[in-house]
Short mmCIF file of C-alpha atoms in Angstrom, two decimals:
data_model
loop_
_atom_site.label_atom_id
_atom_site.label_comp_id
_atom_site.label_asym_id
_atom_site.label_seq_id
_atom_site.Cartn_x
_atom_site.Cartn_y
_atom_site.Cartn_z
CA MET A 1 72.95 114.08 91.62
CA THR A 2 71.09 111.51 93.66
CA PRO A 3 72.88 108.47 95.16
CA GLN A 4 70.67 106.24 92.97
CA ASN A 5 71.86 107.98 89.78
CA GLN A 6 75.45 107.77 90.93
CA GLN A 7 75.11 104.05 91.56
CA HIS A 8 73.47 103.54 88.15
CA ALA A 9 76.34 105.35 86.43
CA HIS A 10 78.87 103.30 88.39
CA ASN A 11 77.19 100.02 87.50
CA SER A 12 76.91 100.92 83.80
CA ILE A 13 80.63 101.58 83.62
CA ALA A 14 81.65 98.52 85.59
CA GLY A 15 79.46 96.44 83.30
CA THR A 16 81.01 97.70 80.06
CA ALA A 17 81.67 94.80 77.71
CA ALA A 18 85.24 93.56 77.94
CA ASP A 19 85.55 93.44 74.17
CA ARG A 20 84.81 97.14 73.59
CA VAL A 21 87.28 99.97 73.94
CA ARG A 22 85.86 103.35 74.83
CA ILE A 23 87.24 106.22 72.75
CA PHE A 24 87.86 109.30 74.88
CA ASP A 25 88.54 112.25 72.57
CA THR A 26 90.48 115.19 73.95
CA THR A 27 90.89 117.14 70.71
CA LEU A 28 88.98 120.05 72.24
CA ARG A 29 91.05 120.10 75.43
CA ASP A 30 94.57 118.64 75.23
CA GLY A 31 94.67 119.06 71.46
CA GLU A 32 93.24 122.57 71.37
CA GLN A 33 95.60 123.89 74.05
CA ALA A 34 98.68 123.09 71.94
CA PRO A 35 100.31 126.08 70.20
CA GLY A 36 98.78 126.74 66.79
CA PHE A 37 95.58 124.74 67.38
CA SER A 38 93.45 127.12 69.43
CA MET A 39 89.74 127.21 68.51
CA ASP A 40 87.02 129.66 69.43
CA ARG A 41 83.69 128.60 70.88
CA ARG A 42 81.94 128.27 67.52
CA ALA A 43 84.75 126.13 66.08
CA LYS A 44 84.77 123.88 69.15
CA LEU A 45 81.02 123.34 68.85
CA ARG A 46 81.35 122.40 65.14
CA MET A 47 84.12 119.95 65.97
CA ALA A 48 82.12 118.50 68.87
CA HIS A 49 79.16 117.75 66.59
CA MET A 50 81.53 116.02 64.16
CA LEU A 51 82.98 113.93 67.01
CA GLU A 52 79.46 112.93 67.99
CA ALA A 53 78.82 111.84 64.38
CA VAL A 54 82.08 109.87 64.41
CA GLY A 55 80.79 107.92 67.40
CA VAL A 56 83.20 109.05 70.11
CA ASP A 57 82.17 107.75 73.55
CA ILE A 58 83.51 110.61 75.68
CA ILE A 59 84.32 114.14 74.52
CA GLU A 60 86.58 116.16 76.77
CA ALA A 61 85.15 119.54 75.86
CA GLY A 62 87.60 121.74 77.73
CA PHE A 63 88.94 123.11 81.01
CA PRO A 64 86.14 125.38 82.33
CA GLN A 65 88.30 127.09 84.94
CA ALA A 66 90.86 128.12 82.30
CA SER A 67 88.81 131.02 80.90
CA PRO A 68 85.23 132.32 80.59
CA ASP A 69 85.22 131.32 76.90
CA ASP A 70 86.32 127.77 77.73
CA PHE A 71 83.59 127.55 80.37
CA ALA A 72 81.01 128.77 77.84
CA ALA A 73 82.23 126.31 75.19
CA VAL A 74 81.94 123.35 77.58
CA ALA A 75 78.47 124.48 78.67
CA GLU A 76 77.26 124.89 75.08
CA ILE A 77 78.62 121.51 74.02
CA ALA A 78 77.09 119.87 77.10
CA THR A 79 73.71 121.38 76.19
CA SER A 80 73.84 120.62 72.45
CA LEU A 81 75.11 117.05 72.20
CA LYS A 82 72.95 114.03 72.91
CA THR A 83 74.91 110.80 72.52
CA PRO A 84 78.41 111.06 74.01
CA THR A 85 79.44 111.65 77.59
CA ILE A 86 80.63 115.26 77.94
CA CYS A 87 83.71 115.63 80.09
CA ALA A 88 85.34 118.67 81.72
CA LEU A 89 88.87 118.78 83.09
CA ALA A 90 89.58 119.98 86.63
CA ARG A 91 92.51 120.12 88.99
CA CYS A 92 91.89 118.67 92.44
CA GLN A 93 90.84 122.10 93.66
CA ALA A 94 87.39 123.18 94.83
CA GLY A 95 87.13 126.09 92.39
CA ASP A 96 88.01 123.92 89.39
CA ILE A 97 85.60 121.18 90.42
CA ASP A 98 82.68 123.53 91.01
CA SER A 99 83.32 125.31 87.71
CA ALA A 100 83.35 121.99 85.86
CA GLY A 101 80.14 120.90 87.56
CA GLN A 102 78.38 124.13 86.61
CA ALA A 103 79.50 123.88 82.97
CA LEU A 104 78.18 120.31 82.78
CA GLU A 105 74.84 120.95 84.51
CA ARG A 106 72.74 120.41 81.36
CA ALA A 107 74.69 117.48 79.93
CA ARG A 108 72.74 114.27 79.37
CA HIS A 109 75.83 112.28 80.39
CA SER A 110 78.50 114.16 82.34
CA ARG A 111 81.99 113.41 83.64
CA ILE A 112 84.49 115.44 85.63
CA HIS A 113 88.08 114.50 84.85
CA LEU A 114 90.29 115.16 87.87
CA PHE A 115 94.05 115.10 87.66
CA LEU A 116 96.82 115.26 90.23
CA SER A 117 100.54 114.60 89.86
CA THR A 118 101.88 111.49 91.57
CA SER A 119 105.51 111.04 90.43
CA PRO A 120 108.42 111.88 92.77
CA LEU A 121 109.59 114.62 90.41
CA HIS A 122 106.19 116.29 90.34
CA ARG A 123 105.49 115.78 94.06
CA GLU A 124 108.72 117.51 94.99
CA HIS A 125 109.08 120.25 92.41
CA LYS A 126 105.50 120.97 91.30
CA LEU A 127 103.22 120.18 94.25
CA ASN A 128 105.51 120.22 97.27
CA MET A 129 103.33 117.45 98.72
CA SER A 130 103.98 114.23 100.59
CA LYS A 131 102.49 110.92 99.45
CA ALA A 132 99.84 111.15 102.17
CA GLN A 133 98.88 114.66 101.09
CA VAL A 134 98.51 113.53 97.47
CA ILE A 135 96.13 110.73 98.49
CA ASP A 136 94.09 112.97 100.80
CA THR A 137 93.80 115.66 98.11
CA ALA A 138 92.69 113.16 95.47
CA VAL A 139 90.07 111.56 97.73
CA ALA A 140 88.57 114.89 98.78
CA ALA A 141 88.38 116.05 95.16
CA ILE A 142 86.70 112.84 93.96
CA GLU A 143 84.14 112.99 96.75
CA ARG A 144 83.33 116.60 95.87
CA ALA A 145 83.07 115.90 92.14
CA ARG A 146 80.78 112.90 92.62
CA LYS A 147 78.01 115.24 93.78
CA LEU A 148 78.19 117.31 90.57
CA CYS A 149 78.23 114.80 87.68
CA HIS A 150 77.38 111.27 86.57
CA GLU A 151 80.94 109.92 86.46
CA VAL A 152 84.33 110.83 87.86
CA GLU A 153 87.62 110.01 86.18
CA PHE A 154 90.86 110.31 88.10
CA SER A 155 94.20 110.78 86.33
CA ALA A 156 97.52 110.32 88.08
CA GLU A 157 99.59 112.83 86.14
CA ASP A 158 103.01 111.44 85.20
CA ALA A 159 101.76 108.01 86.29
CA MET A 160 104.35 106.11 84.29
CA ARG A 161 107.20 107.71 86.25
CA THR A 162 105.43 107.08 89.56
CA GLU A 163 106.51 104.29 91.92
CA PRO A 164 104.18 101.35 91.05
CA ASP A 165 103.32 100.62 94.69
CA PHE A 166 102.35 104.23 95.37
CA LEU A 167 100.39 104.48 92.13
CA ALA A 168 98.39 101.40 93.11
CA GLU A 169 97.78 102.95 96.54
CA VAL A 170 96.51 106.21 95.03
CA PHE A 171 94.27 104.37 92.57
CA SER A 172 92.86 102.12 95.28
CA ALA A 173 91.92 105.19 97.32
CA ALA A 174 90.38 106.77 94.21
CA VAL A 175 88.17 103.72 93.63
CA ALA A 176 87.03 103.75 97.25
CA ALA A 177 86.20 107.46 96.94
CA GLY A 178 83.97 106.83 93.92
CA ALA A 179 86.08 107.22 90.78
CA THR A 180 84.75 105.13 87.90
CA THR A 181 87.68 105.49 85.48
CA LEU A 182 91.39 105.39 86.35
CA ASN A 183 93.77 106.99 83.89
CA ALA A 184 97.47 106.11 83.97
CA PRO A 185 98.97 108.60 81.49
CA ASP A 186 102.40 108.56 79.93
CA THR A 187 102.45 112.32 80.35
CA VAL A 188 105.85 112.95 78.79
CA GLY A 189 105.90 110.16 76.19
CA TYR A 190 108.75 108.33 77.93
CA MET A 191 107.64 104.70 77.96
CA THR A 192 107.97 101.83 75.50
CA PRO A 193 105.10 99.47 74.57
CA ALA A 194 106.51 96.59 76.60
CA GLU A 195 106.78 98.79 79.69
CA VAL A 196 103.27 100.16 79.26
CA ALA A 197 101.79 96.66 78.92
CA GLU A 198 103.66 95.49 82.00
CA ARG A 199 102.49 98.49 84.06
CA PHE A 200 98.81 98.13 83.15
CA THR A 201 98.92 94.40 83.84
CA TRP A 202 100.49 95.06 87.24
CA LEU A 203 97.97 97.79 88.14
CA ARG A 204 94.98 95.62 87.29
CA GLN A 205 96.38 92.97 89.62
CA HIS A 206 97.21 95.27 92.54
CA VAL A 207 94.62 98.08 92.59
CA GLN A 208 91.86 97.29 95.07
CA GLY A 209 88.50 97.33 93.28
CA ALA A 210 90.13 97.10 89.84
CA ASP A 211 87.23 94.99 88.58
CA GLN A 212 84.80 97.84 89.32
CA VAL A 213 86.44 100.49 87.11
CA ILE A 214 87.70 101.16 83.61
CA PHE A 215 91.46 101.57 83.16
CA SER A 216 92.43 104.27 80.70
CA SER A 217 95.51 105.09 78.63
CA HIS A 218 96.66 108.62 77.71
CA CYS A 219 99.94 108.64 75.79
CA HIS A 220 102.02 111.47 74.39
CA ASP A 221 104.21 111.19 71.32
CA ASP A 222 107.53 112.68 72.47
CA LEU A 223 109.41 109.57 71.32
CA GLY A 224 106.95 108.72 68.54
CA MET A 225 105.35 105.81 70.41
CA ALA A 226 101.99 107.22 71.55
CA VAL A 227 99.86 104.97 69.35
CA ALA A 228 101.99 101.89 69.98
CA ASN A 229 101.89 102.53 73.73
CA SER A 230 98.12 103.02 73.67
CA LEU A 231 97.63 99.74 71.83
CA ALA A 232 99.93 98.02 74.30
CA ALA A 233 97.72 99.31 77.12
CA VAL A 234 94.65 97.90 75.35
CA SER A 235 96.39 94.53 75.02
CA ALA A 236 97.01 94.65 78.78
CA GLY A 237 93.37 95.32 79.64
CA ALA A 238 92.84 99.07 79.30
CA ARG A 239 89.33 99.65 77.99
CA GLN A 240 89.51 103.39 77.42
CA VAL A 241 91.98 105.21 75.18
CA GLU A 242 92.43 108.98 75.33
CA CYS A 243 93.39 110.38 71.96
CA THR A 244 92.87 113.21 69.47
CA ILE A 245 91.95 113.68 65.82
CA ASN A 246 95.18 113.93 63.78
CA GLY A 247 97.14 113.29 66.98
CA ILE A 248 97.25 116.98 67.94
CA GLY A 249 98.24 117.92 71.47
CA GLU A 250 100.95 119.22 73.76
CA ARG A 251 104.51 119.16 72.37
CA ALA A 252 104.72 116.31 69.83
CA GLY A 253 101.02 115.53 70.28
CA ASN A 254 98.78 112.78 71.60
CA ALA A 255 97.96 109.33 70.35
CA SER A 256 96.09 109.66 67.05
CA LEU A 257 92.43 108.60 67.26
CA GLU A 258 92.19 107.47 63.64
CA GLU A 259 95.34 105.34 63.89
CA ILE A 260 94.21 103.61 67.08
CA VAL A 261 90.70 102.94 65.79
CA MET A 262 91.88 101.54 62.45
CA ALA A 263 94.58 99.42 64.11
CA LEU A 264 91.91 97.85 66.31
CA LYS A 265 89.67 97.31 63.27
CA VAL A 266 92.23 96.02 60.76
CA ARG A 267 93.96 93.83 63.37
CA ALA A 268 90.75 92.77 65.11
CA PRO A 269 91.79 89.08 65.33
CA HIS A 270 94.96 90.15 67.15
CA PHE A 271 93.44 92.60 69.65
CA GLY A 272 90.03 90.94 70.07
CA VAL A 273 88.29 94.25 70.82
CA ASP A 274 86.20 96.76 68.92
CA THR A 275 85.01 100.38 69.15
CA ARG A 276 81.73 102.05 68.25
CA ILE A 277 83.44 104.49 65.87
CA ASP A 278 81.99 105.02 62.39
CA THR A 279 85.34 104.81 60.60
CA ARG A 280 83.87 106.26 57.39
CA LYS A 281 83.77 109.63 59.15
CA LEU A 282 87.44 109.66 60.16
CA TYR A 283 88.67 111.48 57.05
CA PRO A 284 85.88 114.11 57.14
CA ALA A 285 86.65 114.73 60.82
CA SER A 286 90.34 115.10 60.05
CA ARG A 287 89.63 117.54 57.22
CA LEU A 288 87.27 119.60 59.39
CA LEU A 289 89.93 119.94 62.08
CA THR A 290 92.51 121.18 59.59
CA GLN A 291 90.00 123.73 58.33
CA LEU A 292 89.10 124.97 61.81
CA THR A 293 92.69 125.28 63.01
CA GLY A 294 94.37 126.24 59.74
CA GLN A 295 97.02 123.58 60.41
CA ALA A 296 97.64 121.20 57.52
CA MET A 297 98.59 117.56 57.91
CA PRO A 298 101.77 115.97 56.56
CA ARG A 299 101.10 114.15 53.29
CA ASN A 300 102.42 110.91 54.82
CA LYS A 301 100.14 111.00 57.90
CA ALA A 302 98.80 107.49 58.52
CA ILE A 303 95.12 106.80 57.72
CA VAL A 304 94.09 110.34 56.72
CA GLY A 305 97.15 111.88 55.05
CA GLU A 306 97.09 112.77 51.35
CA ASN A 307 99.49 109.92 50.56
CA ALA A 308 97.83 107.31 52.80
CA PHE A 309 96.07 105.76 49.79
CA ALA A 310 98.20 107.18 46.98
CA HIS A 311 100.76 105.26 44.92
CA GLU A 312 103.37 106.59 42.47
CA SER A 313 105.89 103.77 42.22
CA GLY A 314 105.39 101.77 39.03
CA ILE A 315 105.85 98.49 40.90
CA HIS A 316 103.22 99.45 43.48
CA GLN A 317 100.82 100.77 40.86
CA HIS A 318 101.13 97.58 38.80
CA GLY A 319 100.43 95.50 41.89
CA MET A 320 97.43 97.65 42.83
CA LEU A 321 95.95 97.29 39.36
CA LYS A 322 96.24 93.51 39.67
CA HIS A 323 94.90 93.24 43.23
CA ARG A 324 94.29 95.98 45.82
CA GLY A 325 95.53 93.78 48.64
CA THR A 326 99.07 93.77 47.27
CA TYR A 327 99.81 97.17 48.81
CA GLU A 328 96.74 98.24 50.81
CA ILE A 329 95.65 96.61 54.07
CA MET A 330 92.40 98.58 54.23
CA ARG A 331 90.07 100.27 51.78
CA PRO A 332 90.12 104.06 51.48
CA GLN A 333 86.31 104.00 51.67
CA ASP A 334 86.59 102.51 55.18
CA VAL A 335 87.95 105.83 56.47
CA GLY A 336 85.85 108.11 54.28
CA ILE A 337 88.22 108.61 51.33
CA ALA A 338 86.56 108.17 47.94
CA GLU A 339 89.18 106.04 46.21
CA THR A 340 92.79 105.02 45.93
CA LYS A 341 94.87 107.52 44.00
CA LEU A 342 97.46 106.42 41.49
CA VAL A 343 99.72 109.49 41.33
CA MET A 344 101.31 109.94 37.94
CA GLY A 345 104.96 110.92 38.29
CA LYS A 346 108.44 109.94 37.24
CA HIS A 347 108.20 106.61 39.12
CA SER A 348 105.00 105.50 37.38
CA GLY A 349 104.96 102.72 34.78
CA ARG A 350 103.08 101.84 31.60
CA ALA A 351 100.31 99.89 33.32
CA ALA A 352 99.27 102.84 35.47
CA LEU A 353 99.57 105.24 32.53
CA ARG A 354 97.33 103.05 30.35
CA GLN A 355 94.76 102.73 33.14
CA ARG A 356 94.68 106.48 33.75
CA LEU A 357 94.38 107.26 30.03
CA GLU A 358 91.48 104.84 29.75
CA THR A 359 89.78 106.60 32.67
CA LEU A 360 90.21 109.86 30.77
CA GLY A 361 88.64 108.35 27.65
CA HIS A 362 91.79 107.49 25.62
CA THR A 363 92.55 103.96 24.40
CA PRO A 364 95.88 104.13 22.51
CA ASP A 365 97.27 101.00 20.87
CA ASP A 366 100.66 99.68 21.97
CA ALA A 367 102.67 101.76 19.50
CA ALA A 368 100.84 104.97 20.44
CA LEU A 369 101.21 104.14 24.13
CA ASP A 370 104.98 103.81 23.69
CA ALA A 371 105.14 107.30 22.20
CA ILE A 372 102.87 108.74 24.86
CA PHE A 373 104.89 107.01 27.60
CA ALA A 374 108.14 108.54 26.30
CA ARG A 375 106.64 112.04 26.33
CA PHE A 376 105.11 111.38 29.74
CA LYS A 377 108.48 110.40 31.25
CA THR A 378 110.11 113.53 29.79
CA LEU A 379 107.44 115.71 31.35
CA ALA A 380 107.50 113.78 34.64
CA ASP A 381 111.21 114.55 35.03
CA LYS A 382 110.29 118.24 35.03
CA LYS A 383 107.25 118.11 37.33
CA ARG A 384 106.56 116.54 40.72
CA GLU A 385 103.19 115.31 39.55
CA VAL A 386 101.69 114.94 36.08
CA HIS A 387 98.04 115.96 36.18
CA ASP A 388 95.10 114.75 34.10
CA GLU A 389 95.17 117.82 31.85
CA ASP A 390 98.85 117.10 31.09
CA LEU A 391 98.06 113.50 30.16
CA GLU A 392 95.20 114.53 27.92
CA ALA A 393 97.38 117.05 26.13
CA ILE A 394 100.03 114.39 25.51
CA ALA A 395 97.41 111.90 24.31
CA LEU A 396 96.04 114.47 21.87
CA GLY A 397 99.51 115.31 20.58
CA LEU A 398 99.51 118.77 22.17
CA ASP A 399 102.19 120.51 24.18
CA PRO A 400 101.32 119.81 27.86
CA ASP A 401 103.16 122.97 28.92
CA ALA A 402 100.99 125.13 26.67
CA ALA A 403 97.87 126.73 28.10
CA GLY A 404 94.68 126.96 26.15
CA PRO A 405 92.62 127.22 24.21
CA TRP A 406 91.26 129.64 26.85
CA ARG A 407 93.76 131.92 28.58
CA LEU A 408 93.29 134.33 31.45
CA VAL A 409 94.04 137.90 30.37
CA GLN A 410 92.65 139.89 33.29
CA LEU A 411 91.21 139.14 36.73
CA ASN A 412 89.75 141.52 39.31
CA THR A 413 88.02 140.68 42.58
CA SER A 414 86.56 142.65 45.45
CA THR A 415 84.99 141.65 48.75
CA HIS A 416 81.88 143.35 50.08
CA LEU A 417 80.43 143.86 53.55
CA GLY A 418 78.24 140.97 54.57
CA GLY A 419 80.54 138.31 53.10
CA SER A 420 79.72 138.50 49.40
CA ALA A 421 82.30 139.20 46.69
CA SER A 422 82.43 140.08 43.03
CA ALA A 423 84.85 139.07 40.29
CA SER A 424 85.42 140.05 36.69
CA VAL A 425 87.47 138.09 34.17
CA LYS A 426 88.71 138.71 30.65
CA LEU A 427 89.60 135.64 28.60
CA ARG A 428 91.16 135.10 25.17
CA HIS A 429 90.68 132.01 22.98
CA ASP A 430 93.27 130.59 20.59
CA ASP A 431 90.89 131.33 17.70
CA GLY A 432 91.10 135.06 18.48
CA ARG A 433 87.87 135.50 20.42
CA GLU A 434 87.88 137.59 23.59
CA THR A 435 85.19 137.60 26.24
CA ALA A 436 84.66 139.31 29.55
CA GLU A 437 82.20 138.57 32.32
CA ALA A 438 81.49 139.49 35.93
CA ALA A 439 79.69 137.65 38.71
CA ILE A 440 78.81 137.87 42.40
CA GLY A 441 79.44 134.96 44.77
CA ASP A 442 79.60 133.99 48.42
CA GLY A 443 83.31 134.81 48.35
CA PRO A 444 86.03 135.70 45.84
CA VAL A 445 86.64 132.06 44.87
CA ASP A 446 82.93 131.43 44.25
CA ALA A 447 82.63 134.71 42.31
CA VAL A 448 85.56 133.98 39.99
CA LEU A 449 84.22 130.47 39.26
CA ARG A 450 80.82 131.90 38.33
CA ALA A 451 82.44 134.55 36.11
CA ILE A 452 84.48 131.93 34.23
CA GLU A 453 81.39 129.78 33.76
CA ARG A 454 79.57 132.72 32.20
CA ALA A 455 82.51 133.77 30.05
CA THR A 456 83.09 130.31 28.58
CA GLY A 457 79.50 129.07 28.52
CA SER A 458 80.45 126.09 30.67
CA ASP A 459 78.23 124.42 33.24
CA LEU A 460 80.44 123.23 36.09
CA GLN A 461 79.16 121.71 39.33
CA LEU A 462 81.99 122.05 41.84
CA THR A 463 82.35 118.87 43.92
CA ASP A 464 85.73 119.40 45.61
CA PHE A 465 88.06 122.33 46.24
CA GLN A 466 91.46 122.08 47.93
CA VAL A 467 94.18 124.65 48.52
CA ARG A 468 97.68 124.04 49.82
CA ALA A 469 100.99 125.87 49.91
CA VAL A 470 103.73 124.54 47.61
CA SER A 471 106.50 126.85 48.85
CA GLU A 472 107.37 128.81 51.99
CA GLY A 473 107.59 132.46 52.98
CA GLY A 474 105.43 135.54 52.62
CA ASP A 475 105.33 135.15 48.84
CA ALA A 476 104.55 131.44 48.98
CA GLN A 477 102.82 129.88 46.01
CA GLY A 478 99.49 128.20 46.57
CA GLN A 479 98.07 125.33 44.55
CA ALA A 480 94.34 125.13 43.94
CA GLN A 481 92.84 121.78 42.97
CA LEU A 482 89.28 121.66 41.68
CA THR A 483 86.99 118.77 40.89
CA ALA A 484 83.82 119.57 38.97
CA ARG A 485 81.05 117.56 37.33
CA HIS A 486 80.15 118.26 33.72
CA ALA A 487 78.12 116.07 31.37
CA ALA A 488 77.89 113.27 33.96
CA ARG A 489 81.67 113.08 34.38
CA GLU A 490 84.21 114.24 36.97
CA TRP A 491 86.87 116.68 35.71
CA HIS A 492 89.99 117.81 37.55
CA GLY A 493 92.07 120.94 37.24
CA HIS A 494 94.86 122.65 39.12
CA GLY A 495 96.49 126.06 39.14
CA ILE A 496 99.46 127.62 40.94
CA SER A 497 99.95 131.27 41.88
CA THR A 498 100.98 133.48 44.80
CA ASP A 499 97.34 134.71 44.64
CA ILE A 500 95.05 131.87 45.61
CA VAL A 501 92.08 133.38 43.71
CA GLU A 502 94.18 133.47 40.55
CA ALA A 503 95.27 129.87 41.20
CA THR A 504 91.57 128.96 41.44
CA ALA A 505 90.84 130.72 38.15
CA GLN A 506 93.70 128.82 36.46
CA ALA A 507 92.35 125.54 37.86
CA ALA A 508 88.86 126.29 36.57
CA LEU A 509 90.23 127.19 33.13
CA ALA A 510 92.19 123.93 33.09
CA ILE A 511 88.87 122.07 33.44
CA VAL A 512 87.15 124.18 30.80
CA ASN A 513 90.08 123.64 28.41
CA ARG A 514 90.05 119.89 28.97
CA ILE A 515 86.34 119.76 28.22
CA GLU A 516 86.79 121.75 25.02
CA ARG A 517 89.80 119.75 23.86
CA GLN A 518 87.74 116.58 24.16
CA THR A 519 84.86 118.09 22.14
CA PRO A 520 86.58 120.31 19.54
CA ALA A 521 83.67 120.22 17.14
CA THR A 522 81.38 121.99 19.58
CA PRO A 523 83.46 124.60 21.40
CA PRO A 524 81.83 126.66 24.15
CA VAL A 525 80.06 129.73 22.88
CA ALA A 526 81.20 132.93 24.56
CA VAL A 527 79.68 136.36 24.18
CA ALA A 528 81.67 139.49 24.93
CA HIS A 529 80.38 141.71 27.68
CA LEU A 530 81.52 144.85 29.51
#
């Protein structure tokens, strides 16, 4: 890189608006290296494109020296992405730095992220270095990296347990050597928000050249304070936050990107800063990560968890029906979730039940609602959640525990080379009819859905499909939840089985049965085959 390009990159960083916080995403590096979250090159590239769509400023794509596959992933991401700065991690060692530089050669905006331990504990037991050796090593590494990328970030590993005077000395030397971002990480999640704010305030006052660089926060969640500590750093002048989607990362994880971004947005008058994140893509990004890693989120995860915009308590549901602001400080649509969910369970009240029944097309009078409510409460005491098909059965005077009118008699599936699959189903109707059909699909789930459509004569356009475990162990039960469009309306169904394909078939039949129960005069026509 030419000296002119280096100076341009330095000036662009130093001139960053004081009211904007840069979001540095390390999902593909710190997050991915945590046990259970490893991703291959193709998965990392998919996630990187999603992060670009989210509007992340800097993507730490990996640690090129760690493995040939990590090097290749960083290089491919650097080549493919256009908007964000692509960052590669490196120890303050020549081999690491050169490897990072090579991986980033084709990036439109590149950064090498150097790290070196500075705390007494790490200097003595990990590095076996003196203070002077640490400074000399950092300076030499920064000077080497500057020749290979647009920007250099320097992280003082375990900064928060480093003597403040020495940390300021190291950072001052890093600025003089050409670093454009200084990261003071809480590597082991030890600090409190007040301590973090005090430390960043002190560093900005004592680091020479502090006005020429961006200060960055990188907090771990060992004591559950990663997000709070990151926000405290922002309040004290940090203008870059290092974080991950869903808060994944070493040990208890990193600060959660979606929580930080939404805190800065919802409490904008308090923090006085903004980000360039498209918050409507936070939930899709979260869902993609869970799909790529196979690691589900807790239901109560802030911002993107299944319960984040769900309400079961009757008091809360009544308040929500009167005014959303009673129990929600942000709209689900702001983070990419379609709508608030009023979960029907044993804590729900009449107001929520009436509203849900009206959504399903039922408008009982007060006397009928009282009877329906009594049956609903009896059923809710038996089940964790009362689903739409249960409510419709109650409203129609049917037994909600009874299946039908269509029932699954037989199900067979097989998977073929090339990714396709076939499924055959045999169904029986309450009126005595039997029908059998077979279909080919992209996979066993797609095939069984097509076979059921043919067997029942239904036209279902699948709009959402979710699977989750509802028990533990090798014989765990899985719950399939389907949403399909039929006759210009959304229909929901669920099924539970130790075989997820069977659970999907039960969920599809639940939708078909609901459609038929609502239109009994024109039942689906089914023709026997096979």
